[in-house]
mmCIF file of C-alpha atoms in Angstrom:
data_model
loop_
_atom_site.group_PDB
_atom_site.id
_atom_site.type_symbol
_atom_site.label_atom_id
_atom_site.label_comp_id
_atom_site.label_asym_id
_atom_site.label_seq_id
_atom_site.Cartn_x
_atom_site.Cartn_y
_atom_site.Cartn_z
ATOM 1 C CA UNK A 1 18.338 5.644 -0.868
ATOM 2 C CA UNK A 2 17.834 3.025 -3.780
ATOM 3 C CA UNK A 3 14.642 4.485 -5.216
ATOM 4 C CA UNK A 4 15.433 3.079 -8.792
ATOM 5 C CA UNK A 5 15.599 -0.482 -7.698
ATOM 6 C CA UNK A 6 12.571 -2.818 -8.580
ATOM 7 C CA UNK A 7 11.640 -4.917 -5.721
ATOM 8 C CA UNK A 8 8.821 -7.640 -5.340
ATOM 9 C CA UNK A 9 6.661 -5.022 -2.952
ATOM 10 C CA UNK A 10 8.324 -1.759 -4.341
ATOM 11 C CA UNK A 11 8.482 -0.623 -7.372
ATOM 12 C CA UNK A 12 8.491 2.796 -9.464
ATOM 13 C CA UNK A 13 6.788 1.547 -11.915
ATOM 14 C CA UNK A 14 2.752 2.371 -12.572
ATOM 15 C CA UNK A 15 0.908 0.190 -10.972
ATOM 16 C CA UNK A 16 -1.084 -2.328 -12.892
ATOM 17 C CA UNK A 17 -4.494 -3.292 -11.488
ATOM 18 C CA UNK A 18 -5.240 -7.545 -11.806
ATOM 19 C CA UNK A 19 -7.496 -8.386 -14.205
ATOM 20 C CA UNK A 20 -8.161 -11.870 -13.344
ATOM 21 C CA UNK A 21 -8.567 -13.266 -10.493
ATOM 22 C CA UNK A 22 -5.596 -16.129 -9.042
ATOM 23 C CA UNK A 23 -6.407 -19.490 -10.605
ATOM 24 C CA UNK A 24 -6.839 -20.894 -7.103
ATOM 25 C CA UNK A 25 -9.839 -23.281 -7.267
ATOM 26 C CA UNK A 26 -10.211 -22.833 -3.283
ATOM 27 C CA UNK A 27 -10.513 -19.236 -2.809
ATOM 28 C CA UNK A 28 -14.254 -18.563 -2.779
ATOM 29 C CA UNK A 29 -13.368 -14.515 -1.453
ATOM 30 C CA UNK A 30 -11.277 -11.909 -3.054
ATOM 31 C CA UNK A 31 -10.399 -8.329 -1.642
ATOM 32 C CA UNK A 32 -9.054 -5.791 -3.964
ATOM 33 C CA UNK A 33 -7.521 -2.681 -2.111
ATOM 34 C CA UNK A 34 -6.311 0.334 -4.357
ATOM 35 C CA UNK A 35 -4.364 3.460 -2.377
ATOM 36 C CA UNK A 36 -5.288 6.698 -4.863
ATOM 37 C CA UNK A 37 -3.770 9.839 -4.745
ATOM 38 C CA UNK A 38 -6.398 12.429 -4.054
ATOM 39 C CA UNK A 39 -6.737 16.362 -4.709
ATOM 40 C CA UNK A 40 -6.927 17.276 -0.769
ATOM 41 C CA UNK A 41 -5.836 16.663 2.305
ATOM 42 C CA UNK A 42 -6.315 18.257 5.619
ATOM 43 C CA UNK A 43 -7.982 20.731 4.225
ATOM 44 C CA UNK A 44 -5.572 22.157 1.796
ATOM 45 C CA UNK A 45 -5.535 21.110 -2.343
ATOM 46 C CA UNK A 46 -2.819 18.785 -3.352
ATOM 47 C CA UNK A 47 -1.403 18.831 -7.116
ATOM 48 C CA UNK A 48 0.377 15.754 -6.868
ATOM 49 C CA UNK A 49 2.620 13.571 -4.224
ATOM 50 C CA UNK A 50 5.972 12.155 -4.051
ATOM 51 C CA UNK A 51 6.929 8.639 -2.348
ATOM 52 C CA UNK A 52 10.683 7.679 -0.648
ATOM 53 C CA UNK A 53 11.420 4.812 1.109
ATOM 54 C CA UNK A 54 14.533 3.085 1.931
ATOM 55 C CA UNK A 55 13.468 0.182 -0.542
ATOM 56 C CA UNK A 56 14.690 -2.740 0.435
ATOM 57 C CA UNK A 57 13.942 -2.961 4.060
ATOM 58 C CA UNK A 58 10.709 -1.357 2.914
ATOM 59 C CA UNK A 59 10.294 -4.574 0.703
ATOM 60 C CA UNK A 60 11.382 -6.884 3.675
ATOM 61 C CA UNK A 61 8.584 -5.582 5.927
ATOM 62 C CA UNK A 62 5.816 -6.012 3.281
ATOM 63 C CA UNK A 63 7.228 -9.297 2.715
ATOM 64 C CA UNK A 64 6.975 -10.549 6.581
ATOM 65 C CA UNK A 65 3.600 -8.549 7.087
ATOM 66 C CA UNK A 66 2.374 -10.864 4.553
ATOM 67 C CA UNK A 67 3.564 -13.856 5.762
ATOM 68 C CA UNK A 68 2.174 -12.707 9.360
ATOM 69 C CA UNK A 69 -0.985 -12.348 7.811
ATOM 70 C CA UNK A 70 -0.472 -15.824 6.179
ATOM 71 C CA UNK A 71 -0.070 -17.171 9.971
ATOM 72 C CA UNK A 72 -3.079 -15.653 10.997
ATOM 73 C CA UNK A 73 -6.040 -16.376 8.170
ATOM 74 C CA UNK A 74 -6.301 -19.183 6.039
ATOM 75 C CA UNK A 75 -5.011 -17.227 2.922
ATOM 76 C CA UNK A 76 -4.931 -18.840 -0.659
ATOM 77 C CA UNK A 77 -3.149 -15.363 -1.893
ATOM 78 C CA UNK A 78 -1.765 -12.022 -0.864
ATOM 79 C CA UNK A 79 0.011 -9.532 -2.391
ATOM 80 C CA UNK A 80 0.743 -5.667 -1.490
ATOM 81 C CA UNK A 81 2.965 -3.400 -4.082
ATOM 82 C CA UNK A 82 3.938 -0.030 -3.167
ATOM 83 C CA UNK A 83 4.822 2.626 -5.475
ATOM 84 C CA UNK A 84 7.539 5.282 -5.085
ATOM 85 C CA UNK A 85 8.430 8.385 -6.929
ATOM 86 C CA UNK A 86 6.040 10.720 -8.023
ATOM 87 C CA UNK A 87 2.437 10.303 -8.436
ATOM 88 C CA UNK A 88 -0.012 12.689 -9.921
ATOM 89 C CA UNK A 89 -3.817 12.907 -9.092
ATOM 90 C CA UNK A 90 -6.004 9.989 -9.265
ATOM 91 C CA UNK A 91 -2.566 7.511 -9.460
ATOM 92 C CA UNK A 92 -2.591 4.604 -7.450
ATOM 93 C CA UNK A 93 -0.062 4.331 -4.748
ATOM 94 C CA UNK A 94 -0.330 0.405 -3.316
ATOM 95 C CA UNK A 95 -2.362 -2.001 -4.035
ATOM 96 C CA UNK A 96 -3.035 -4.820 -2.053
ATOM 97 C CA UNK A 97 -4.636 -7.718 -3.072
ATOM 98 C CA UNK A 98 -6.360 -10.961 -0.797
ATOM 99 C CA UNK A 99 -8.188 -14.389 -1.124
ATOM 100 C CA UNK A 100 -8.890 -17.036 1.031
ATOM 101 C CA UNK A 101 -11.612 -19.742 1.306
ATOM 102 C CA UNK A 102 -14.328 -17.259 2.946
ATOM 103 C CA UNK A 103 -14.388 -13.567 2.675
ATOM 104 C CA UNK A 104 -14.521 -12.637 6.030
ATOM 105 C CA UNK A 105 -10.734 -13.838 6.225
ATOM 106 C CA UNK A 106 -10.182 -11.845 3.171
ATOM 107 C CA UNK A 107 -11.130 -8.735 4.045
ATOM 108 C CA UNK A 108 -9.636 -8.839 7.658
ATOM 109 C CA UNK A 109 -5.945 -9.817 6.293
ATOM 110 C CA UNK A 110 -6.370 -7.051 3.540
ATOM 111 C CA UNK A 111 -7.321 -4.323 6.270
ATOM 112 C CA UNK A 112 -4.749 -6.066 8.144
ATOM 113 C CA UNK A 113 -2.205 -5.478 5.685
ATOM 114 C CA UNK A 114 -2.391 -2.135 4.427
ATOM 115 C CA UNK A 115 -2.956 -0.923 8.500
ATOM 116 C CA UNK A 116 0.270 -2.522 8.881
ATOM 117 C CA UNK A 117 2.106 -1.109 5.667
ATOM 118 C CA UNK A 118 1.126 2.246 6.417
ATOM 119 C CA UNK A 119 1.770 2.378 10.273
ATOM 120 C CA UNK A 120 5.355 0.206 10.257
ATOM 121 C CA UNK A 121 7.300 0.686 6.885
ATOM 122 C CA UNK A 122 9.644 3.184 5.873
ATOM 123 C CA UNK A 123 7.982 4.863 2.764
ATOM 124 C CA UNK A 124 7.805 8.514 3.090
ATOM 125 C CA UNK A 125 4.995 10.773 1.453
ATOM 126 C CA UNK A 126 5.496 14.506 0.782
ATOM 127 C CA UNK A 127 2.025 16.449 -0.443
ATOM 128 C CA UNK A 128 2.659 18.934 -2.721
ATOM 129 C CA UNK A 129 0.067 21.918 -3.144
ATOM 130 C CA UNK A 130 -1.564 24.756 -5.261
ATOM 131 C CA UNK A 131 -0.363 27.440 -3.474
ATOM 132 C CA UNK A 132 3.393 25.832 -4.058
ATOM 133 C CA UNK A 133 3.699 25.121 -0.495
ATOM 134 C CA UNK A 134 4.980 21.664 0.355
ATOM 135 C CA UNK A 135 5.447 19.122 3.152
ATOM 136 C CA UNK A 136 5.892 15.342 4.476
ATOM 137 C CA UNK A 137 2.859 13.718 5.617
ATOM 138 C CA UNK A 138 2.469 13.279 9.246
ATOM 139 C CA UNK A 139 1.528 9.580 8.305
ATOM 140 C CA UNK A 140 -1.751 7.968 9.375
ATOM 141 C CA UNK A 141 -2.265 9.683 12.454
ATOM 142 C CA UNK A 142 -5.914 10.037 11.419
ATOM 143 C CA UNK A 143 -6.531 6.647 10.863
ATOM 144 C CA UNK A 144 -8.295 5.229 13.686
ATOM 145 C CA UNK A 145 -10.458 1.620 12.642
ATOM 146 C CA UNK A 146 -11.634 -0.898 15.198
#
């Protein structure tokens, strides 16, 4: 795997948050999605995670989810980065970022996105926890949203 390649929707790097807004006189809505690392899951304490992906097909499929979503709303922006390697408590993992005219379409192509990230491209998550134990997550099987 090329893990320590940079790509437009992967990266290793830490993930910086936007602090403005896109100059994009049209877009009256803006949807700001953060993925965090947090200290349990399924019932058992996590100490920190650890992301894989075969990068640049990984990147390809962000890429063409977001032009999907593009097809579908009225976008003025969109953006989704997804961080590999490893990622301690309270890191973010993906970030995914949305604006169009309204809100509604805003917050429906963000959901849309990051549904379709997590569900369809090949990044792999292993939990790590207190008791030294380790394993890869099962995915989103819990996810179930209308």
């Amino acid at each position: 795997m090329d893990t320590n390649i940079n790509y437009k929707h992967i990266t290793e790097e830490k993930l910086i948050l936007p602090s403005q807004f896109p100059p994009l006189p049209s877009m009256g809505g803006y949807v700001f999605f953060a993925g965090i690392v947090r200290d349990i899951n399924e019932g058992k304490q996590v100490t920190h995670l650890e992301y894989e992906a075969y990068s640049e097909l990984a990147n390809q499929m962000i890429e063409n989810i977001i032009q999907d979503a593009f097809k579908t709303w009225e976008l003025e922006f969109a953006e989704c980065i997804h961080r590999l390697g490893r990622l301690g408590l309270g890191d973010v993992a993906v970030i995914v970022n949305t604006g169009a005219v309204h809100r509604d379409e805003a917050y429906k192509a963000n959901r849309y996105i990051i549904d379709r990230v997590k569900h369809e491209v090949p990044i792999w998550k292993k939990e790590y926890y207190v008791d030294g134990s380790s394993e890869w997550s099962k995915g989103c099987a819990h996810d179930q949203h209308d």
